[in-house]
PDB file of C-alpha atoms in Angstrom:
ATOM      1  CA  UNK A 277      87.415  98.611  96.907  1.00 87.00           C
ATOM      2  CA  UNK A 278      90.830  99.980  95.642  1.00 87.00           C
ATOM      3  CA  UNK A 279      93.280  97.499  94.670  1.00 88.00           C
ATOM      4  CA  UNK A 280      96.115  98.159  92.931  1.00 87.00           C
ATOM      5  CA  UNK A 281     100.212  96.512  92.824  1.00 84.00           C
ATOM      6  CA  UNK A 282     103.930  98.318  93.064  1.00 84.00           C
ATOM      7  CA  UNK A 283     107.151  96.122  92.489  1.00 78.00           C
ATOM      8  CA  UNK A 284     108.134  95.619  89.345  1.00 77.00           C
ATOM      9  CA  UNK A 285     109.478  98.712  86.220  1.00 76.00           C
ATOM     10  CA  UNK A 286     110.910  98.081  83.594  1.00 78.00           C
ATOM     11  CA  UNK A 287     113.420 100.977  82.453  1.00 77.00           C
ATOM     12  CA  UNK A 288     115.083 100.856  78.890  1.00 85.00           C
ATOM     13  CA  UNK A 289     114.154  97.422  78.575  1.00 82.00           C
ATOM     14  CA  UNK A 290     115.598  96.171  82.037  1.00 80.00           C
ATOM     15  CA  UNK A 291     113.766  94.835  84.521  1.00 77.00           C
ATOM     16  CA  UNK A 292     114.290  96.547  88.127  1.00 76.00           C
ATOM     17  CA  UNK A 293     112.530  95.450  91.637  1.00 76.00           C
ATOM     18  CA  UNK A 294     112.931  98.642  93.620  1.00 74.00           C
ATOM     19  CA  UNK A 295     111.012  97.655  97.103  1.00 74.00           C
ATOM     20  CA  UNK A 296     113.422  99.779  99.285  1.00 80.00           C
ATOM     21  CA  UNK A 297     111.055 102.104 101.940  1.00 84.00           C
ATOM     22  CA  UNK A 298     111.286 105.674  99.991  1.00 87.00           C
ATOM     23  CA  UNK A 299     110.911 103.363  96.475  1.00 83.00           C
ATOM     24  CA  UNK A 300     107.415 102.269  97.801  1.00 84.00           C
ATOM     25  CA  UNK A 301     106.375 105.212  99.296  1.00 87.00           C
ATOM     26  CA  UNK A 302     106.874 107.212  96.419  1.00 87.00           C
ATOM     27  CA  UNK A 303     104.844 104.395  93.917  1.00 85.00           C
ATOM     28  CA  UNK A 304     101.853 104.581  97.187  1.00 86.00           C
ATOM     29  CA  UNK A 305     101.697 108.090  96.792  1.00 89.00           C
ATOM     30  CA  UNK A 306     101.692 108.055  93.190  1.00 88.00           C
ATOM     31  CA  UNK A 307      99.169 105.677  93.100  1.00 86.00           C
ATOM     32  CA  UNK A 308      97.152 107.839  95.172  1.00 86.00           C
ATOM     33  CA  UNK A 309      97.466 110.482  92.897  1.00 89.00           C
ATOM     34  CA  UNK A 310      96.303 109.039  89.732  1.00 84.00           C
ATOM     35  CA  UNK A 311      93.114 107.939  90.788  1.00 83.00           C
ATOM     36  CA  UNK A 312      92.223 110.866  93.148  1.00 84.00           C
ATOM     37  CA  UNK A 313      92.168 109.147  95.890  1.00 85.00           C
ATOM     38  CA  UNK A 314      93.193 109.323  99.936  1.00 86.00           C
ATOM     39  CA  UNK A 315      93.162 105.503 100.464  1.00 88.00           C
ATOM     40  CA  UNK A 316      93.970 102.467  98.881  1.00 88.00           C
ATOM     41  CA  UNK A 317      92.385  99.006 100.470  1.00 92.00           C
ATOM     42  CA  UNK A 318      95.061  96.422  98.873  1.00 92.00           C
ATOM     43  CA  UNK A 319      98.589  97.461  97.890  1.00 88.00           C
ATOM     44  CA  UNK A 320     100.330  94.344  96.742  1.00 87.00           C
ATOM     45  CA  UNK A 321     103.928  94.255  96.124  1.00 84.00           C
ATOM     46  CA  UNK A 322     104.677  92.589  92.932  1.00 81.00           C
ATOM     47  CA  UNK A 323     108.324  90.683  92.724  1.00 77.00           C
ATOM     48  CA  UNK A 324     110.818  88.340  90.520  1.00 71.00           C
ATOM     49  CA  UNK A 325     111.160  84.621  92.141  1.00 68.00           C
ATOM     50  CA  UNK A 326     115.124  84.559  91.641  1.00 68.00           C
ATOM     51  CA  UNK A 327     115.921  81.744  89.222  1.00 65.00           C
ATOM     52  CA  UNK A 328     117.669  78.574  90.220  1.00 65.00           C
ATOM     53  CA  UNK A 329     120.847  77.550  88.826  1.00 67.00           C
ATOM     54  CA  UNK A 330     121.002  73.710  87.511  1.00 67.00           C
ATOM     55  CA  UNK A 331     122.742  72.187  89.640  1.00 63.00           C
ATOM     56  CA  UNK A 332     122.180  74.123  92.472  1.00 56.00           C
TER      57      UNK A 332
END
């Protein structure tokens, strides 16, 4: 089993969420790439819980 997670970068020490459709196809394929793969079983997609105000 192949498991592996896309969601979450963190570029010159700020945190982006890039889950638009050509964002996670281009992490999928990557991840196929690295382990020499053609399938993946479990692709998660990893995300930031926005923060509550106080107050709010």
């Amino acid at each position: 089993m192949l498991a592996t997670k896309t969601g979450i970068r963190r570029i010159v020490g700020v945190w982006s969420q890039p889950a638009r459709p050509n964002d996670l196809r281009r992490a999928r394929e990557a991840s196929l790439r690295r382990p020499r793969t053609d399938h993946i079983d479990l692709y998660c997609l990893a995300c930031i819980a926005p923060m509550k105000r106080e107050g709010s």
